PDB file of C-alpha atoms in Angstrom:
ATOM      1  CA  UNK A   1    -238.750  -2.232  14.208  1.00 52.00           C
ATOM      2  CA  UNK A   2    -237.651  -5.366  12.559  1.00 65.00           C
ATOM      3  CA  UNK A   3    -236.557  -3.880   9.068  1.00 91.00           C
ATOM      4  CA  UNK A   4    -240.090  -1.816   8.853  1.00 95.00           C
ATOM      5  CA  UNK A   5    -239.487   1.987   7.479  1.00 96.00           C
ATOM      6  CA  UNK A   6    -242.777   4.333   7.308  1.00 97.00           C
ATOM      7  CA  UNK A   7    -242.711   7.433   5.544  1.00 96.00           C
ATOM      8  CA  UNK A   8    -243.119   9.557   5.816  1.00 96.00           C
ATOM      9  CA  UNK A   9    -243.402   9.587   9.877  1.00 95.00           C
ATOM     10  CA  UNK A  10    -245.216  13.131   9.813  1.00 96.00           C
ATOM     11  CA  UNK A  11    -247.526  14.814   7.310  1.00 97.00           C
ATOM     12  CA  UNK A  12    -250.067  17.755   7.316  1.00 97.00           C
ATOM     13  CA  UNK A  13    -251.965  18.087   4.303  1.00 96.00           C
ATOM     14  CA  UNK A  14    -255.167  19.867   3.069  1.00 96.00           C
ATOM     15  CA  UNK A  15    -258.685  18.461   2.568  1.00 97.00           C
ATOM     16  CA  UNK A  16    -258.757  17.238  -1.452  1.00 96.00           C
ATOM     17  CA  UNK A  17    -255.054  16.575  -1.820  1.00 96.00           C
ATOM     18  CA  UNK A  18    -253.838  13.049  -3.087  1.00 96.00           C
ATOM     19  CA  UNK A  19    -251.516  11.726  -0.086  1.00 97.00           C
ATOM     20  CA  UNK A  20    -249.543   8.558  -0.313  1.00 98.00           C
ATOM     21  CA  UNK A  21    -247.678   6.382   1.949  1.00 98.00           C
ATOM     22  CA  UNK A  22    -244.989   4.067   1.981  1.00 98.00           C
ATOM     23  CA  UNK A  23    -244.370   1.020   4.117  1.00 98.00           C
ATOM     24  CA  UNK A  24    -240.566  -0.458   3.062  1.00 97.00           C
ATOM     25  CA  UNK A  25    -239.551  -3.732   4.268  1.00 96.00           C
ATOM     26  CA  UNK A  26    -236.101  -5.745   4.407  1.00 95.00           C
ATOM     27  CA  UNK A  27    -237.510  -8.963   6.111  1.00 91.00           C
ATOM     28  CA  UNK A  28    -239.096 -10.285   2.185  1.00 91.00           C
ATOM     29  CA  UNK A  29    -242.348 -11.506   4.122  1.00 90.00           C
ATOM     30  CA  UNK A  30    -245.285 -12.015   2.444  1.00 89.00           C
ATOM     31  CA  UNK A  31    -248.162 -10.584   4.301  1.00 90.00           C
ATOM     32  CA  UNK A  32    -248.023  -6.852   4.713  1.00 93.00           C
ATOM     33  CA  UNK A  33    -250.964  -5.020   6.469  1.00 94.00           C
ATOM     34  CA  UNK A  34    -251.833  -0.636   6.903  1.00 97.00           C
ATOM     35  CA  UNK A  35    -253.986  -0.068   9.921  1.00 96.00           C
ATOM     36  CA  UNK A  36    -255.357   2.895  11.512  1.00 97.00           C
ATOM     37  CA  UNK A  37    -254.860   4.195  14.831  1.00 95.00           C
ATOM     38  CA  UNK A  38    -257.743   6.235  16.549  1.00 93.00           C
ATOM     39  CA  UNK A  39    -258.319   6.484  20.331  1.00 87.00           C
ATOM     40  CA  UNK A  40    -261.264   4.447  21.372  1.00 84.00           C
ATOM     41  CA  UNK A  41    -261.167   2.336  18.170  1.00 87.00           C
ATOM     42  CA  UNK A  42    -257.578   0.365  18.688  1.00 88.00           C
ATOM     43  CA  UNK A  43    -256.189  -0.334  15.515  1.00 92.00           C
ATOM     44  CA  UNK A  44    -258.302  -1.284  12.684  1.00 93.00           C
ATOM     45  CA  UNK A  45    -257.464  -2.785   9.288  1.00 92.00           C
ATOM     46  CA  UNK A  46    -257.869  -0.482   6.030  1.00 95.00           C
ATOM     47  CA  UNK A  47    -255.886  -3.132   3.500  1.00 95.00           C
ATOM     48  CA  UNK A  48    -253.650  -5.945   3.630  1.00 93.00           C
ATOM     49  CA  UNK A  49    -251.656  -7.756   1.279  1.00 93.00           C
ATOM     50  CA  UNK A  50    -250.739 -11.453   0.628  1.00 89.00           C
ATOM     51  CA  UNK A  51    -248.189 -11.128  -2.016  1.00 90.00           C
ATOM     52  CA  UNK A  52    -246.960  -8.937  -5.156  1.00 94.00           C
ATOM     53  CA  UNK A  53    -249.964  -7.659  -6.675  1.00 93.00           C
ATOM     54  CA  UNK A  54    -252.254  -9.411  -4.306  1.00 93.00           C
ATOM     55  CA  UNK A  55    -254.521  -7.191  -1.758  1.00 94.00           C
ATOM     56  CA  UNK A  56    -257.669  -7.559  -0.265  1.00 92.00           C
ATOM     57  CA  UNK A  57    -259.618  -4.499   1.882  1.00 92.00           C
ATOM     58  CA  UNK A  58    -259.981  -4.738   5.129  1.00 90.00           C
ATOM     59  CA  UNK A  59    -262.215  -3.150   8.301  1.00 88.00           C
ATOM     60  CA  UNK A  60    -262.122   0.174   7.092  1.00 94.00           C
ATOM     61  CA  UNK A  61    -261.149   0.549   3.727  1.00 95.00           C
ATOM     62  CA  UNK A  62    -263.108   3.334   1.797  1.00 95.00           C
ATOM     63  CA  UNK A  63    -261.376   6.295   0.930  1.00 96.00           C
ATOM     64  CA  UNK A  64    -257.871   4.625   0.614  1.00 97.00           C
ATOM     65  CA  UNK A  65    -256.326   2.596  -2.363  1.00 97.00           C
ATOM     66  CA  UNK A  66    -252.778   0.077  -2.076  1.00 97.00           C
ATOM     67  CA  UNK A  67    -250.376  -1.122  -4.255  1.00 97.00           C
ATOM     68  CA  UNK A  68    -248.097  -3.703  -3.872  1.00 97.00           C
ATOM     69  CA  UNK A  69    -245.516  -4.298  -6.959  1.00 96.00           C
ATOM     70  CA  UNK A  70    -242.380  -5.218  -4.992  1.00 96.00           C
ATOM     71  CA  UNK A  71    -242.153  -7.353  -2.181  1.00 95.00           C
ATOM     72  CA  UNK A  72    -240.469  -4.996  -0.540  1.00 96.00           C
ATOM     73  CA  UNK A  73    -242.866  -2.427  -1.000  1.00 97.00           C
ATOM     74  CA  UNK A  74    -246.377  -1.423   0.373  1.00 98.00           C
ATOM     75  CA  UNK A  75    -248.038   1.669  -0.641  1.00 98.00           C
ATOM     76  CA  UNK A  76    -251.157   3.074   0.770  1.00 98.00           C
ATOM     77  CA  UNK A  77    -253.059   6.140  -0.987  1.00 98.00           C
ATOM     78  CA  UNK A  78    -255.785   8.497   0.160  1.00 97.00           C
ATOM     79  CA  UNK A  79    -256.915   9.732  -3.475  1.00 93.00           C
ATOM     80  CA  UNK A  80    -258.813  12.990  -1.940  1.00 96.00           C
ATOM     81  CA  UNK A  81    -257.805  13.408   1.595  1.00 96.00           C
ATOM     82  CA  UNK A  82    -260.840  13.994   4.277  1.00 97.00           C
ATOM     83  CA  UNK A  83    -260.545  15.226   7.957  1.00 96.00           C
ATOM     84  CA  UNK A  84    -262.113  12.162   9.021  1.00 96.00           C
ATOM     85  CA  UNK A  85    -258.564  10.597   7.712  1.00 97.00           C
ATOM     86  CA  UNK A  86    -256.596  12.205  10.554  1.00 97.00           C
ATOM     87  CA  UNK A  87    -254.854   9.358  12.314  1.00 97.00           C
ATOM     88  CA  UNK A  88    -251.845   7.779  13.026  1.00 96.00           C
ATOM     89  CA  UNK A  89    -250.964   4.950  10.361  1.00 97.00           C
ATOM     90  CA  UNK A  90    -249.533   1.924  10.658  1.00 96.00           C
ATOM     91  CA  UNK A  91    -247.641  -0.984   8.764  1.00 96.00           C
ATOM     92  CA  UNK A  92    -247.324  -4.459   9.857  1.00 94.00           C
ATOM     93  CA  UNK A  93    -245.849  -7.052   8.035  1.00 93.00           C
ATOM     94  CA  UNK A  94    -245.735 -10.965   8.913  1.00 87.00           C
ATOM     95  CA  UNK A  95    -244.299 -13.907   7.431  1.00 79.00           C
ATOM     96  CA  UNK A  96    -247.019 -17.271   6.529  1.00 65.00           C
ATOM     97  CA  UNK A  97    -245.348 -19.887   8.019  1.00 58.00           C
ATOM     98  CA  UNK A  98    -246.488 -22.660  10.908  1.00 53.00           C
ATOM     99  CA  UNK A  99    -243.007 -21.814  12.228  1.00 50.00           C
ATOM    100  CA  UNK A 100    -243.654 -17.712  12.556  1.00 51.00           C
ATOM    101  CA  UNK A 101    -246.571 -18.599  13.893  1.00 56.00           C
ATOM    102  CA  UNK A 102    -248.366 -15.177  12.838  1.00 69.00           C
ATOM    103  CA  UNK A 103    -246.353 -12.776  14.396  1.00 81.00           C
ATOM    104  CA  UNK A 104    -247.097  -9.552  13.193  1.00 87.00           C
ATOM    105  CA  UNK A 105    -244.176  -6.728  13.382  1.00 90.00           C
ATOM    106  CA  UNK A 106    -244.950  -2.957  13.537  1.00 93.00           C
ATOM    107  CA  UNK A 107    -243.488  -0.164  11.674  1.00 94.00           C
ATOM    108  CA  UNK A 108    -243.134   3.331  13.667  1.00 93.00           C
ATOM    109  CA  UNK A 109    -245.942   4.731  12.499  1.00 95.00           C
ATOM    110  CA  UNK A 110    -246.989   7.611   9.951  1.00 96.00           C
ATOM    111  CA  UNK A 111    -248.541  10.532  11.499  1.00 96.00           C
ATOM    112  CA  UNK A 112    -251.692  12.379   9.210  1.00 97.00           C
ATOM    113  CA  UNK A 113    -253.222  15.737   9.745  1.00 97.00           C
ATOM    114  CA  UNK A 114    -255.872  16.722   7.304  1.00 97.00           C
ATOM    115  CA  UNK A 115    -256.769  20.049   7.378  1.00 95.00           C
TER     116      UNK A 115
ATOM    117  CA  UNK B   1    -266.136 -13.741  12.976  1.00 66.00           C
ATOM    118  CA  UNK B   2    -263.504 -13.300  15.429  1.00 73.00           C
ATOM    119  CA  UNK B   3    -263.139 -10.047  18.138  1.00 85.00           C
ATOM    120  CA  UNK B   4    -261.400  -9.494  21.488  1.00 90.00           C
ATOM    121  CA  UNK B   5    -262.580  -7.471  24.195  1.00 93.00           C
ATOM    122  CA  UNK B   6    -260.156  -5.629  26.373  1.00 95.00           C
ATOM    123  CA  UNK B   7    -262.440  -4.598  29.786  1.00 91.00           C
ATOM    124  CA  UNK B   8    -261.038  -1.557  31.282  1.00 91.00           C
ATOM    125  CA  UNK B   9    -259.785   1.184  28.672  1.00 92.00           C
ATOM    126  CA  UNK B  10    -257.647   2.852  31.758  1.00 95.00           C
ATOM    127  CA  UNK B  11    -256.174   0.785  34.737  1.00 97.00           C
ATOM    128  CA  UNK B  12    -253.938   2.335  37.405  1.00 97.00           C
ATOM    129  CA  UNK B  13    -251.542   0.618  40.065  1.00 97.00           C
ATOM    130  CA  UNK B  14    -248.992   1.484  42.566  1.00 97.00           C
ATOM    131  CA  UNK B  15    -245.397   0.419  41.712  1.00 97.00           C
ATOM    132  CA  UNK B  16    -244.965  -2.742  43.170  1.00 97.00           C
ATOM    133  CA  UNK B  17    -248.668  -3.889  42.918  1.00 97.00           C
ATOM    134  CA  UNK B  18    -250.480  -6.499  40.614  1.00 97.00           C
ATOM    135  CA  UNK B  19    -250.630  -5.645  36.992  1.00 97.00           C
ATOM    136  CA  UNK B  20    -254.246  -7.476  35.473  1.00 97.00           C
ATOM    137  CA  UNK B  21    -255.235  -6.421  32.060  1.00 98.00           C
ATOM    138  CA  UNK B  22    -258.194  -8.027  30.768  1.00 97.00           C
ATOM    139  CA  UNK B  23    -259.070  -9.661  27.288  1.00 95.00           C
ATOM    140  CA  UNK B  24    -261.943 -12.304  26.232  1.00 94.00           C
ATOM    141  CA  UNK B  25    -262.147 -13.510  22.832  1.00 90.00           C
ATOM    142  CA  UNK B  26    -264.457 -14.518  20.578  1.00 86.00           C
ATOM    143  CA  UNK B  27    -263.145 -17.161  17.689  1.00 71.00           C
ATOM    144  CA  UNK B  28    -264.938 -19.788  16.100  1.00 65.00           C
ATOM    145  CA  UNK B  29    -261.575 -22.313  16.381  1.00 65.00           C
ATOM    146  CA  UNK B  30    -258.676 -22.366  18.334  1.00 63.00           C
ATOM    147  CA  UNK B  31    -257.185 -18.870  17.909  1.00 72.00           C
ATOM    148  CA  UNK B  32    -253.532 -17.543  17.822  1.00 85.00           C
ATOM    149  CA  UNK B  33    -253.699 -14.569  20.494  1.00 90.00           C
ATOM    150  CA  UNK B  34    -251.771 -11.973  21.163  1.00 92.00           C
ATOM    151  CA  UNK B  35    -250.655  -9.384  23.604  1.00 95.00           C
ATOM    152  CA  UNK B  36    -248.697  -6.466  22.292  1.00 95.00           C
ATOM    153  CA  UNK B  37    -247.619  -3.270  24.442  1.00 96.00           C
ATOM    154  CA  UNK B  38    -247.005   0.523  22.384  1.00 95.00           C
ATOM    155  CA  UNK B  39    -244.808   2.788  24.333  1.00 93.00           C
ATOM    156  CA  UNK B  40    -245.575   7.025  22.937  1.00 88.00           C
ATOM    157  CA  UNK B  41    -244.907   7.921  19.965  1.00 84.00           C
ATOM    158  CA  UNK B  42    -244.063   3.888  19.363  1.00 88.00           C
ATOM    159  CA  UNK B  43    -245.082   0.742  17.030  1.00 90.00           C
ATOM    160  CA  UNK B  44    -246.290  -1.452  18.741  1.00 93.00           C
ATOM    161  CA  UNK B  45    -243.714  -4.417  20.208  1.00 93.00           C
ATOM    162  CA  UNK B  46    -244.997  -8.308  20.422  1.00 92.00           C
ATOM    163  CA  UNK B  47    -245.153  -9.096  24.364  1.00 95.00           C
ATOM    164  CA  UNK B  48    -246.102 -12.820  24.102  1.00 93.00           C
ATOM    165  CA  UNK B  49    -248.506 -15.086  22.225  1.00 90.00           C
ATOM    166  CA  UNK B  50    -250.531 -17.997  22.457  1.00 87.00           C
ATOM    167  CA  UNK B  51    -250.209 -20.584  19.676  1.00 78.00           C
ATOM    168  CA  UNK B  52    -252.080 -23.691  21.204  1.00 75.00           C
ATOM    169  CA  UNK B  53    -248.776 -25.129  23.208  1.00 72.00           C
ATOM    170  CA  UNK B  54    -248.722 -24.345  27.034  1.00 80.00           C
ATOM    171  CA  UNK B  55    -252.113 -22.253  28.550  1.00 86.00           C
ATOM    172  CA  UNK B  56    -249.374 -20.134  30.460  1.00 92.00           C
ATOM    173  CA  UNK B  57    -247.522 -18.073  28.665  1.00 92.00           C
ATOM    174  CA  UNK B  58    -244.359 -16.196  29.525  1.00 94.00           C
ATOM    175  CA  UNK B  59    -243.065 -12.620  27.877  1.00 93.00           C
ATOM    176  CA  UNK B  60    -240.513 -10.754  28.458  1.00 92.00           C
ATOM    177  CA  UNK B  61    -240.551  -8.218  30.872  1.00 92.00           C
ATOM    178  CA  UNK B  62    -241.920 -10.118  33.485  1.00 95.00           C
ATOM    179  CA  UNK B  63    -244.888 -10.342  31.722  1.00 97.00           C
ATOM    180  CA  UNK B  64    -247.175 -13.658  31.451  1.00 96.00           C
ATOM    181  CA  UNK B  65    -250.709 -14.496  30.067  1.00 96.00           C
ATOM    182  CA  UNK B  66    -252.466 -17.401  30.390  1.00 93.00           C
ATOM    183  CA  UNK B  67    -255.223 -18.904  28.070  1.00 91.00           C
ATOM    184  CA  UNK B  68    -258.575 -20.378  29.558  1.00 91.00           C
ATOM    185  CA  UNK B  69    -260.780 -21.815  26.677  1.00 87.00           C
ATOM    186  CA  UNK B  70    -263.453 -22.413  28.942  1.00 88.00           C
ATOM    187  CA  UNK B  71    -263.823 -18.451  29.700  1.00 91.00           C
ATOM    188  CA  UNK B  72    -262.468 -17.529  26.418  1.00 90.00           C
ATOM    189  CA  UNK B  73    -260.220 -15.018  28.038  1.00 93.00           C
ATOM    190  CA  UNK B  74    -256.148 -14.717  27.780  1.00 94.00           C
ATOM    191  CA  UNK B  75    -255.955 -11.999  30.364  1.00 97.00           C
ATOM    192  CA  UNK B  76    -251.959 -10.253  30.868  1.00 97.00           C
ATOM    193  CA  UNK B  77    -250.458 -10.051  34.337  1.00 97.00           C
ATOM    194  CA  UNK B  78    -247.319  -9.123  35.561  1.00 97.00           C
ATOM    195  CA  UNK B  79    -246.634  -9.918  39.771  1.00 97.00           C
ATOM    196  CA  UNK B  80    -244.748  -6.154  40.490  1.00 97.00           C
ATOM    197  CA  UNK B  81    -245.626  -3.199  38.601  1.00 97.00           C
ATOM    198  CA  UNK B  82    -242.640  -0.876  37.518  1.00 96.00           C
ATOM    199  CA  UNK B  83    -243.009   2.788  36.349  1.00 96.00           C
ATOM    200  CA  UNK B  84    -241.345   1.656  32.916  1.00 95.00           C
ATOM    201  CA  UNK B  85    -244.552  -0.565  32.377  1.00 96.00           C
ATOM    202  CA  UNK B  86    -246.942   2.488  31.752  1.00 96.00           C
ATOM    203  CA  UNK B  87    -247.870   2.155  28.161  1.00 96.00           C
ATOM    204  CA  UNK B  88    -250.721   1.381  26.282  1.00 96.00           C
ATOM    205  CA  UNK B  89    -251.199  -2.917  25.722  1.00 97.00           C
ATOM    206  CA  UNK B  90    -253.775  -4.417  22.740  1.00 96.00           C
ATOM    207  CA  UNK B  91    -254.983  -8.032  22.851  1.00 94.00           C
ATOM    208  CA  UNK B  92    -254.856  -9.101  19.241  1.00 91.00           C
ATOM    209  CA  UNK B  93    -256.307 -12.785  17.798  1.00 87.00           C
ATOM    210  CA  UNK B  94    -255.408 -13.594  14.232  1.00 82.00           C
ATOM    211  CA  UNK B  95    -257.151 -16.066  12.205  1.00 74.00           C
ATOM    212  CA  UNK B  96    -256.436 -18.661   9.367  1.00 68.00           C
ATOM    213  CA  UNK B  97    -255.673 -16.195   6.522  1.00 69.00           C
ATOM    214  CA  UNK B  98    -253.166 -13.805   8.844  1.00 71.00           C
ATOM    215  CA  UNK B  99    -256.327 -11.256   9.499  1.00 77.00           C
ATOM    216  CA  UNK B 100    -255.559  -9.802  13.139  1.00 84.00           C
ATOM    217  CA  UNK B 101    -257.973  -8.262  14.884  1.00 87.00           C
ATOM    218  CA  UNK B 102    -257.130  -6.407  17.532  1.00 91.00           C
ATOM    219  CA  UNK B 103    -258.839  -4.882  21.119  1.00 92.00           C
ATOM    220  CA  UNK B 104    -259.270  -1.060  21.742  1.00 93.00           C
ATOM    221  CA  UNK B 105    -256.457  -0.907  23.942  1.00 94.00           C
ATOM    222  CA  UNK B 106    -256.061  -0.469  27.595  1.00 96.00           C
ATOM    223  CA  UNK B 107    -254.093   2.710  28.914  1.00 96.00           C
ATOM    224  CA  UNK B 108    -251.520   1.521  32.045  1.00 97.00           C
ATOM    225  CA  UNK B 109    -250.750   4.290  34.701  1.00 97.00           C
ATOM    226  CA  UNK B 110    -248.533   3.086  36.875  1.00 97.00           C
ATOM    227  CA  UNK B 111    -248.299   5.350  40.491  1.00 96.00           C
ATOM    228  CA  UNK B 112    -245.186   5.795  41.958  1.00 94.00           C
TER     229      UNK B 112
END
């Protein structure tokens, strides 16, 4: 999975709780990314991030919060957890280069259950 | 904005047959597209891309695409199915700023 680490890979938690999530890299690119998986929808953006301390929301962004202070490190937070948020999460990262061409590579994903 | 449209959410062949997934495009300039393929329980794994050198492009497993501006479409084929190919495949297009969008996925059965 190209130096990607999700965790954690499972989770069930209750409606209301606080839930965070980690994406870990080892490849130092810039661009890291946390989509959602949901059948019928593909994956869809929530954030993405274009350096240390820089993020921007994506697709489907309300209800979740990132931080980025490490290059290595991309964390994604539902601050009050909904059923709606059930879904498998994933992290992406992808190095901003002519040469790399946008290649995106996938972590192995972060399953939720909200309850 | 920029979108891709996979046509067919479920496709089934026979081992040995044709493999045609479908995916049209929409992108304002030149895009960078993408075909990627998720396996169960799986990330999903880069097949091939497109990055504006040769319209046919080759991945591995047997796998090629190839891109025709005219129809906006960058549909995946693959000459001899093979039971390991059933998997779930997105069509992705990413613009300037590294945004990818991607398609909703098509489901491959592949009958024995």
């Amino acid at each position: 999975d190209a130096g990607i680490t999700q965790s954690p890979r499972h989770k069930v938690t209750e409606t209301g709780t606080p839930v965070t999530l980690r994406c870990h890299q080892t490849e130092n690119h810039r661009y890291m990314y946390w989509y959602r998986q949901d059948p019928g929808h593909g994956l869809r953006l929530i954030h993405y991030s274009y350096g240390v301390k820089d993020t921007d929301k994506g697709e489907v962004s309300d209800g979740y919060s990132v931080s980025r202070s490490k290059t290595e490190d991309f964390l994604l937070t539902l601050e009050s957890a909904t059923s709606s948020q059930t879904s498998v999460y994933f992290c992406a990262i992808s190095e901003a280069s002519v040469l790399a061409k946008n290649i995106q590579y996938f972590g192995a994903g972060t399953r939720l259950s909200v309850l | 904005a920029q979108s891709v449209t996979q046509l067919g959410s479920h496709v089934s062949v026979s081992e040995g047959a044709l493999v045609l997934l479908r995916c049209n495009y929409s992108s304002s300039v030149p895009p960078y597209l993408f075909w990627y393929v998720q396996y169960p329980n799986q990330g999903l794994q880069l097949l091939l891309k497109y990055t504006s050198a040769a319209t046919l492009v080759k991945g591995i497993n047997g796998f090629e695409a190839e891109f025709k501006k005219s129809e906006t479409s960058f549909h995946l084929t693959k000459p001899s199915a093979h039971m390991s190919d059933a998997a779930e495949y997105f069509c992705a297009v990413s613009s300037a700023n590294n945004q990818f969008y991607f398609g909703t996925g098509t489901s491959l059965t592949v009958i024995p």
